[in-house]
Every structure is written in structure tokens, then in C-alpha cells.
Coordinates of C-alpha atoms in Angstrom, one line a residue:
Chain T
M144 CA 0.0 0.0 0.0
I145 CA 1.2 3.5 -0.8
L146 CA 0.2 6.1 1.8
L147 CA 0.6 9.8 1.5
H148 CA 0.6 11.8 4.7
E149 CA -0.5 15.3 3.7
F150 CA -2.6 18.4 4.0
A151 CA -4.7 19.5 1.1
L152 CA -3.6 23.2 1.0
S153 CA 0.1 22.5 1.5
S154 CA 1.9 23.3 -1.7
A155 CA 4.5 20.6 -1.1
S156 CA 1.7 18.0 -0.6
Y157 CA -0.1 19.3 -3.7
R158 CA 3.2 18.8 -5.8
V159 CA 3.4 15.1 -4.7
R160 CA -0.3 14.5 -5.5
I161 CA 0.2 15.9 -9.0
A162 CA 3.2 13.6 -9.6
L163 CA 1.3 10.6 -8.3
A164 CA -1.7 11.4 -10.6
M165 CA 0.5 12.1 -13.6
K166 CA 2.1 8.6 -13.2
G167 CA -1.3 7.0 -12.5
I168 CA -0.2 5.6 -9.1
A169 CA -3.0 4.7 -6.8
Y170 CA -2.5 5.6 -3.1
Q171 CA -4.3 6.2 0.1
S172 CA -4.2 9.6 1.9
R173 CA -4.0 10.6 5.6
S174 CA -4.7 14.2 6.2
Y175 CA -3.3 16.4 9.0
M176 CA -4.8 19.6 10.1
L177 CA -1.8 21.9 10.4
R178 CA -3.7 24.6 12.3
R179 CA -4.4 22.0 15.0
Q180 CA -0.7 21.0 15.0
E181 CA -1.6 17.4 14.1
H182 CA 1.7 17.1 12.2
R183 CA 3.5 17.8 15.5
S184 CA 1.8 14.8 17.3
A185 CA 4.1 12.1 18.7
G186 CA 2.4 9.7 16.3
Y187 CA 3.4 11.7 13.2
L188 CA 6.9 12.6 14.5
A189 CA 7.5 8.8 14.8
I190 CA 6.8 8.7 11.1
N191 CA 8.6 11.9 10.1
P192 CA 10.9 13.3 12.8
V193 CA 11.0 16.7 11.0
G194 CA 7.2 17.0 11.6
L195 CA 6.3 18.4 8.2
V196 CA 4.0 17.1 5.4
P197 CA 4.2 15.5 2.9
C198 CA 5.6 12.0 3.8
L199 CA 5.1 9.2 1.3
E200 CA 5.1 5.6 2.6
I201 CA 6.1 3.4 -0.4
D202 CA 8.3 0.3 -1.0
G203 CA 8.8 0.0 2.8
L204 CA 10.3 3.4 2.9
R205 CA 9.1 6.7 4.5
L206 CA 10.1 9.4 2.0
T207 CA 10.0 13.1 3.0
Q208 CA 10.5 16.4 1.1
S209 CA 8.4 16.8 -2.0
L210 CA 11.3 17.2 -4.5
A211 CA 13.1 14.1 -3.1
I212 CA 9.8 12.2 -3.3
I213 CA 9.2 13.2 -6.9
D214 CA 12.8 12.3 -7.9
Y215 CA 12.2 8.8 -6.3
L216 CA 8.8 8.4 -8.1
D217 CA 10.5 9.4 -11.4
Q218 CA 13.0 6.6 -11.1
R219 CA 10.6 4.0 -9.8
F220 CA 7.8 4.8 -12.3
P221 CA 9.6 6.3 -15.3
E222 CA 6.5 7.2 -17.4
P223 CA 5.8 10.0 -18.0
R224 CA 9.3 11.4 -17.2
L225 CA 9.0 14.4 -14.9
I226 CA 12.7 15.4 -14.6
P227 CA 14.8 15.5 -17.8
A228 CA 17.7 13.1 -18.0
E229 CA 20.0 15.3 -20.1
P230 CA 22.2 17.2 -17.7
A231 CA 21.9 20.8 -19.0
E232 CA 18.1 20.5 -19.4
R233 CA 17.9 18.8 -16.0
A234 CA 19.8 21.6 -14.3
R235 CA 17.6 24.3 -15.9
V236 CA 14.3 22.6 -14.9
Q237 CA 15.5 21.9 -11.4
A238 CA 16.8 25.4 -10.9
M239 CA 13.4 26.9 -11.9
A240 CA 11.5 24.4 -9.8
Q241 CA 13.9 25.1 -6.8
T242 CA 13.3 28.9 -7.2
I243 CA 9.8 28.1 -6.2
A244 CA 10.5 25.3 -3.7
C245 CA 13.6 27.0 -2.0
D246 CA 13.1 30.7 -2.5
I247 CA 9.3 31.3 -2.5
H248 CA 7.3 28.6 -0.8
P249 CA 9.4 28.2 2.4
L250 CA 8.8 31.9 3.2
D251 CA 5.1 31.8 2.7
N252 CA 4.0 28.6 4.3
L253 CA 1.6 28.4 7.2
R254 CA 4.2 28.0 10.0
V255 CA 6.0 31.1 8.9
L256 CA 2.8 33.2 8.7
H257 CA 1.9 31.8 12.1
Y258 CA 5.3 33.0 13.5
L259 CA 4.8 36.5 12.0
E260 CA 1.4 36.7 13.8
A261 CA 2.1 35.0 17.1
E262 CA 5.7 35.9 17.8
L263 CA 6.1 39.2 15.9
G264 CA 2.6 40.6 16.3
Q265 CA 2.1 41.2 12.6
D266 CA -1.4 41.9 11.5
E267 CA -3.1 40.4 8.4
A268 CA -2.2 43.3 6.1
A269 CA 1.5 43.0 7.0
R270 CA 1.3 39.2 6.6
N271 CA -0.3 39.6 3.2
R272 CA 2.4 42.1 2.1
W273 CA 5.1 39.6 3.2
Y274 CA 3.3 36.8 1.3
A275 CA 3.1 38.9 -1.9
H276 CA 6.7 40.2 -1.5
W277 CA 8.3 36.7 -1.8
I278 CA 6.0 35.7 -4.7
H279 CA 7.1 38.8 -6.6
A280 CA 10.7 38.4 -5.7
G281 CA 10.8 34.9 -7.3
F282 CA 8.2 35.2 -10.1
E283 CA 9.8 38.3 -11.6
G284 CA 12.9 36.3 -12.5
L285 CA 11.0 33.2 -13.4
E286 CA 8.8 35.1 -15.8
A287 CA 11.8 36.4 -17.6
M288 CA 13.4 32.9 -17.8
A289 CA 10.1 31.4 -19.0
R290 CA 9.7 34.0 -21.7
A291 CA 13.2 33.6 -22.9
E292 CA 13.5 29.8 -22.6
A293 CA 10.1 28.0 -22.6
A294 CA 10.3 25.5 -25.4
G295 CA 6.6 25.2 -26.1
P296 CA 3.3 25.3 -24.2
F297 CA 5.2 24.1 -21.2
L298 CA 8.8 24.8 -20.0
T299 CA 10.3 21.8 -21.7
G300 CA 7.9 21.4 -24.6
E301 CA 4.6 19.7 -25.1
A302 CA 4.2 18.1 -21.7
P303 CA 4.4 19.5 -18.1
G304 CA 7.0 18.2 -15.7
L305 CA 8.7 19.1 -12.5
F306 CA 8.6 22.9 -13.1
E307 CA 4.8 23.0 -13.7
I308 CA 4.4 20.6 -10.7
C309 CA 5.9 23.3 -8.5
L310 CA 4.3 26.2 -10.4
V311 CA 0.7 25.2 -10.2
P312 CA 0.4 25.0 -6.4
Q313 CA 2.3 28.3 -6.0
V314 CA -0.1 30.0 -8.4
F315 CA -3.0 28.4 -6.6
N316 CA -1.8 29.8 -3.3
A317 CA -0.9 33.2 -4.7
R318 CA -4.5 33.5 -5.9
R319 CA -5.8 32.5 -2.5
F320 CA -3.8 35.4 -1.1
A321 CA -5.0 37.7 -3.9
V322 CA -1.5 38.4 -5.1
D323 CA -1.5 40.4 -8.4
L324 CA -0.2 37.9 -11.0
S325 CA -0.8 40.2 -14.0
P326 CA 2.9 40.8 -14.6
Y327 CA 3.5 37.0 -14.9
G328 CA 1.5 36.2 -18.1
R329 CA 3.7 33.4 -19.3
L330 CA 3.8 31.7 -15.9
V331 CA 0.0 32.0 -15.4
E332 CA -0.5 30.7 -18.9
M333 CA 1.6 27.6 -18.2
A334 CA -0.1 27.0 -14.9
D335 CA -3.6 27.3 -16.3
R336 CA -2.7 25.1 -19.2
A337 CA -1.5 22.4 -16.8
L338 CA -4.6 22.8 -14.6
A339 CA -6.7 21.9 -17.6
L340 CA -5.1 18.5 -17.6
S341 CA -6.8 15.7 -15.6
A342 CA -3.8 14.8 -13.4
F343 CA -3.4 18.4 -12.2
A344 CA -7.2 18.9 -11.8
K345 CA -7.5 15.7 -9.8
A346 CA -4.7 16.7 -7.5
A347 CA -6.1 20.2 -6.7
P348 CA -7.4 20.9 -3.2
A349 CA -11.1 20.2 -3.1
Chain B
M284 CA 36.7 28.8 -18.1
I285 CA 34.4 28.0 -15.1
L286 CA 33.2 31.0 -13.3
L287 CA 31.3 31.1 -10.0
H288 CA 29.3 34.2 -9.1
E289 CA 29.0 34.1 -5.4
F290 CA 29.2 35.7 -2.0
A291 CA 31.6 34.2 0.6
L292 CA 29.1 34.0 3.5
S293 CA 26.2 32.8 1.4
S294 CA 25.4 29.2 2.5
A295 CA 24.3 28.3 -1.0
S296 CA 27.6 29.6 -2.5
Y297 CA 29.5 27.8 0.2
R298 CA 27.8 24.5 -0.8
V299 CA 28.9 24.9 -4.4
R300 CA 32.4 25.8 -3.4
I301 CA 32.6 22.6 -1.4
A302 CA 31.3 20.5 -4.3
L303 CA 33.8 22.1 -6.7
A304 CA 36.7 21.5 -4.3
M305 CA 35.7 17.9 -3.6
K306 CA 35.8 17.2 -7.3
G307 CA 39.0 19.1 -7.8
I308 CA 37.5 21.5 -10.4
A309 CA 39.5 24.7 -10.9
Y310 CA 37.3 27.8 -11.3
Q311 CA 37.4 31.5 -11.1
S312 CA 35.2 33.5 -8.7
R313 CA 33.4 36.8 -8.9
S314 CA 32.1 38.1 -5.6
Y315 CA 29.0 40.2 -5.0
M316 CA 28.5 42.3 -1.9
L317 CA 24.9 41.4 -1.0
R318 CA 24.6 44.3 1.5
R319 CA 25.4 46.7 -1.4
Q320 CA 22.8 45.0 -3.6
E321 CA 25.4 44.1 -6.2
H322 CA 23.4 41.0 -7.0
R323 CA 20.5 43.2 -8.0
S324 CA 22.5 45.1 -10.6
A325 CA 21.4 45.1 -14.2
G326 CA 24.7 43.4 -15.1
Y327 CA 24.1 40.5 -12.7
L328 CA 20.3 40.3 -13.5
A329 CA 21.3 39.7 -17.2
I330 CA 23.3 36.7 -16.0
N331 CA 20.8 35.4 -13.5
P332 CA 17.3 37.0 -13.8
V333 CA 16.3 35.8 -10.3
G334 CA 19.1 37.9 -8.9
L335 CA 20.5 35.5 -6.3
V336 CA 23.9 33.9 -5.8
P337 CA 25.3 31.4 -6.7
C338 CA 25.4 31.1 -10.4
L339 CA 27.9 28.9 -12.1
E340 CA 29.1 29.5 -15.7
I341 CA 30.2 26.2 -17.1
D342 CA 30.0 24.4 -20.4
G343 CA 28.4 27.5 -22.0
L344 CA 25.6 27.3 -19.5
R345 CA 24.6 29.6 -16.6
L346 CA 23.4 27.3 -13.8
T347 CA 21.6 28.6 -10.8
Q348 CA 20.3 27.1 -7.5
S349 CA 23.0 25.3 -5.5
L350 CA 21.3 21.9 -5.5
A351 CA 20.7 21.9 -9.2
I352 CA 24.3 23.0 -9.8
I353 CA 25.6 20.2 -7.5
D354 CA 23.4 17.7 -9.3
Y355 CA 24.9 18.9 -12.7
L356 CA 28.5 18.7 -11.4
D357 CA 27.8 15.2 -10.1
Q358 CA 26.8 14.0 -13.5
R359 CA 29.5 15.9 -15.4
F360 CA 32.4 15.0 -13.0
P361 CA 31.3 11.7 -11.4
E362 CA 34.1 11.3 -8.9
P363 CA 33.7 11.4 -6.0
R364 CA 30.0 10.7 -6.2
L365 CA 28.1 13.3 -4.1
I366 CA 24.5 12.0 -4.6
P367 CA 23.8 8.3 -4.3
A368 CA 22.5 6.6 -7.4
E369 CA 20.4 3.9 -5.6
P370 CA 16.9 5.3 -5.4
A371 CA 16.1 4.8 -1.7
E372 CA 19.5 6.0 -0.5
R373 CA 19.2 8.9 -3.0
A374 CA 15.8 9.9 -1.6
R375 CA 17.0 9.8 2.0
V376 CA 20.1 11.9 1.3
Q377 CA 18.2 14.4 -0.8
A378 CA 15.4 14.7 1.8
M379 CA 17.9 15.5 4.6
A380 CA 19.8 17.9 2.4
Q381 CA 16.5 19.6 1.4
T382 CA 15.4 19.9 5.0
I383 CA 18.4 22.4 5.3
A384 CA 18.1 23.9 1.8
C385 CA 14.3 24.3 1.7
D386 CA 13.2 24.4 5.4
I387 CA 16.0 26.2 7.3
H388 CA 18.3 28.3 5.1
P389 CA 15.6 30.2 3.0
L390 CA 14.2 31.6 6.2
D391 CA 17.5 32.7 7.6
N392 CA 19.3 34.3 4.7
L393 CA 20.3 37.9 4.5
R394 CA 17.4 39.2 2.4
V395 CA 14.9 37.8 4.9
L396 CA 16.7 39.3 7.9
H397 CA 16.8 42.6 6.0
Y398 CA 13.0 42.5 5.5
L399 CA 12.5 41.7 9.2
E400 CA 14.5 44.8 10.1
A401 CA 13.6 47.3 7.3
E402 CA 9.9 46.4 6.7
L403 CA 8.8 44.9 10.0
G404 CA 11.0 47.0 12.4
Q405 CA 12.3 43.9 14.2
D406 CA 15.4 44.6 16.4
E407 CA 18.5 42.5 16.5
A408 CA 17.3 40.4 19.4
A409 CA 14.1 39.5 17.6
R410 CA 16.0 38.7 14.4
N411 CA 18.3 36.4 16.3
R412 CA 15.4 34.6 17.9
W413 CA 13.9 34.2 14.4
Y414 CA 17.3 32.9 13.1
A415 CA 17.6 30.3 15.9
H416 CA 14.0 29.3 15.7
W417 CA 14.3 27.9 12.2
I418 CA 17.6 26.2 12.9
H419 CA 16.1 24.4 15.9
A420 CA 12.9 23.5 13.9
G421 CA 14.9 21.7 11.3
F422 CA 17.9 20.4 13.3
E423 CA 15.8 18.7 15.9
G424 CA 14.3 16.3 13.4
L425 CA 17.6 16.0 11.4
E426 CA 19.5 15.0 14.6
A427 CA 17.0 12.3 15.3
M428 CA 17.3 11.0 11.7
A429 CA 21.1 11.2 11.8
R430 CA 21.3 9.3 15.1
A431 CA 19.0 6.6 13.8
E432 CA 20.3 6.3 10.3
A433 CA 23.8 7.5 9.8
A434 CA 25.8 4.7 8.3
G435 CA 29.3 5.7 9.6
P436 CA 31.3 8.8 10.3
F437 CA 29.1 10.5 7.7
L438 CA 25.5 10.1 6.7
T439 CA 26.1 7.5 4.0
G440 CA 29.3 6.0 5.4
E441 CA 33.0 6.8 5.2
A442 CA 32.8 9.8 2.9
P443 CA 30.8 13.0 3.0
G444 CA 28.4 13.9 0.2
L445 CA 25.3 16.1 -0.5
F446 CA 24.1 16.1 3.1
E447 CA 27.3 17.3 4.6
I448 CA 27.7 19.8 1.8
C449 CA 24.5 21.4 3.1
L450 CA 25.1 20.8 6.8
V451 CA 28.6 22.4 7.0
P452 CA 27.5 25.9 5.8
Q453 CA 24.4 25.8 8.0
V454 CA 26.5 24.9 11.1
F455 CA 29.0 27.6 10.2
N456 CA 26.2 30.2 10.0
A457 CA 24.5 28.9 13.1
R458 CA 27.7 29.5 15.0
R459 CA 28.0 33.0 13.6
F460 CA 24.6 33.7 15.1
A461 CA 25.6 32.0 18.4
V462 CA 22.8 29.4 18.1
D463 CA 23.1 26.8 20.8
L464 CA 24.0 23.6 18.9
S465 CA 24.5 21.5 22.0
P466 CA 21.4 19.4 21.4
Y467 CA 22.7 18.3 18.0
G468 CA 25.8 16.3 18.9
R469 CA 25.6 14.0 15.9
L470 CA 25.1 16.8 13.4
V471 CA 27.9 18.9 14.8
E472 CA 30.2 15.8 14.9
M473 CA 29.5 15.2 11.2
A474 CA 30.0 18.8 10.3
D475 CA 33.3 19.1 12.2
R476 CA 34.6 15.9 10.8
A477 CA 33.9 17.2 7.3
L478 CA 35.5 20.5 8.1
A479 CA 38.7 18.7 8.9
L480 CA 38.9 17.5 5.2
S481 CA 40.8 19.8 2.9
A482 CA 38.0 20.3 0.4
F483 CA 35.7 21.6 3.1
A484 CA 38.4 23.7 4.7
K485 CA 39.4 25.2 1.3
A486 CA 35.8 26.2 0.6
A487 CA 35.2 27.9 4.0
P488 CA 34.7 31.7 4.1
A489 CA 38.0 33.3 4.7

């Protein structure tokens, strides 16, 4: 049995759901309410000592970190390929995916917004400015790269892959926070085109 | 010519310097003073539109994001191997490296500390609490994983690799900020053992 420990609105969980759906892998899901700190329970910490979602139980392993999980799935279930094999193309796709996964998302996730509120006394307006700031900081460069380098409807051509898997949840959450995405026409176009595909639609938060 | 655009104290630059040194790759370096916003200059944005260091010019490519750069170097110069090939071991090492690169470092880098000060008016004590908070949040779980799973002197056995490449700069910067690392004996032991190796020593900020 393949079991995904996750939270619907978590961008990192959403990425793994898309990858599983693209590869047509059946799995069960266990949901954790982050606001209730369910991912910090002793039960979950015994599964993932870092206490974050997602965690994927598969092949007798407990895999954590969305990008590492997707890399594993891409080797274990090679079709469709999500991360290019050719080194230069692989580096380009991974760099753009990591700009979302390392430079944007970690700053805007729920635990950080909670710290801003609870520890630093920042009101909702300040938290929303923070949220938008890091989206803009990353999307500005990504939009320039996508305009210059996208090979077709998606970054690497006719089919979406790791970059769109990271982009779609980030665009979804930017919209939840009413971030102005109008400067990022190429990114939004790629995200919406991916969202029209059944694997992406199926993985979206209900 | 191989050219690294970097900043000495940047953890992500430091990771790439270690990887280059471990593989014995000669390169030139161009340094950017982040406090003077040199990485936001038009000249550098033309090289890396995201405006962050590091960026490695190699093989006619401009590679960004430290983990993507290291993955590229590991394919292009396979010895010594930094990322395991076997899928389960690869996923484990990448997950622990990404816990640093995605969950700790992005919250504690210079641009975020600057935002806390300039935009949110947080004083040095509050910024230092922030810095330590995210180190502890990540290191607590990593220490448990390292104690349970480290295969030898280093995470995967007798030689350091991707995990130690991420760990050493994070420990270095935690010490700069006087974070109490005493609960993380296994992590500190691995970091110090790596630092005793010439490649790690050579890559350290002067």
C-alpha cells in the first residue's frame, strides 16, 4: 500500500499529489490539520521526525521532502518522465523548480505566517504584504526565464513536468492570497494550461 | 573557463564551493556584496534573472540554484559521487539535504533578515530569535534522523556527500549567530569531521 501523509492546501503535498496522478499511481491519503498541529503529534513525529508534510510511505520506505519524493517516483515509475535526464536541461528545470521550492514557498507557508502573527505581532495586512513580496521576488525572474526559454506550451515542450508541478500549487496559493499575478503572463498561462489536464485537476485541493 | 558568481558568507555559494573542491575542479570566482545589492545590478540580472547567488558559468551554461548546480556537477564530474544513485538512498540523502536547503536556510538568509529589520521593524534580538527558531525547527528532526540512520562517520558511510555539503555551511552560519548547537551532537560531529577535510576547509569563508 502507498500512503501519503499530507494536508490539502500544503503546496508541497499538492506537488506530490500531481506527480502521483501524472504517473497514475493509486494511493491512500491521511490528512493532517496543520492549524491543529496534528503534524507535530508524537504519532506523526515517529513517522517523520522533522514534523512536516508530505511524507510518502512506499516500498517499505518513508520518504520526505516533496522534491526528493518526486525524484524517487520518477526513477521508480519512469513514465511519464518528470525530470529530464539530459544534464543541462535537467539543471535548468531543477533550478526553476527550486526557485519556487527553495526561494518562495518556504517563506510563505503556514508555520511562517503563524510565527509572524504569534511571535512578531504582525497583522493580516502585514502578513499579506510579506506573502506577496516573496512571490514577486521569485516570479519576476522566473517570468523572464520562462519568456526567454520555454520550449513550447510548457517549459520543456509539449508536456508539463517538475517545473509545472511546482508552479501550479504556487499560483493556486498566490490566488488564495489575492497576489496580483498580472505581470506574470507566461507563468500563469503555463499553470492554467497544466490545470486543464486531468492529473493536475485531480490533485487540486477540493 | 568555469566562473562562480558568489558571496563568501552565502550558504548556497559555500555549498557549491565545497562540491567544486571535492571534485578538484578549478574555477574563477566573482564576488558580490549582497549588502550593497550588487546581486541586483542590471549586469548580474542579465546573468541570473532571479538575482540570487550562486550562479555557475560552465560548459556554455549559466546554472543557478545550488542543489541543481551540484546535481549537474555530479553527472559531469562523477568522482567522487556526491548524490547516491540507488533510489532509496538517494531519496534519503536528498530529503535530509533539502530539510536544510528548503526548510532552514531560506528563512535565515540575508534578504529575509533585512526584510524583518527594514519592513517589520524587528530589532537584533528578535532577528536572532527568528534565526535560531528555524535552525532548531529543522535540526531537531535531522538530529533524530542522523542518530537513527547515519551509516558511519558521515550520513552515507565513510565519505561526506550532499548532506554534509548542506550541513557544514548551516552549522557555520548557526555558530556565527551564536545558536546553541549542544542538542545536536551527531550533526555537529559530522560537520566538524567534514570541516577537517581539505575540500571543506578550502571552501570555507576566509
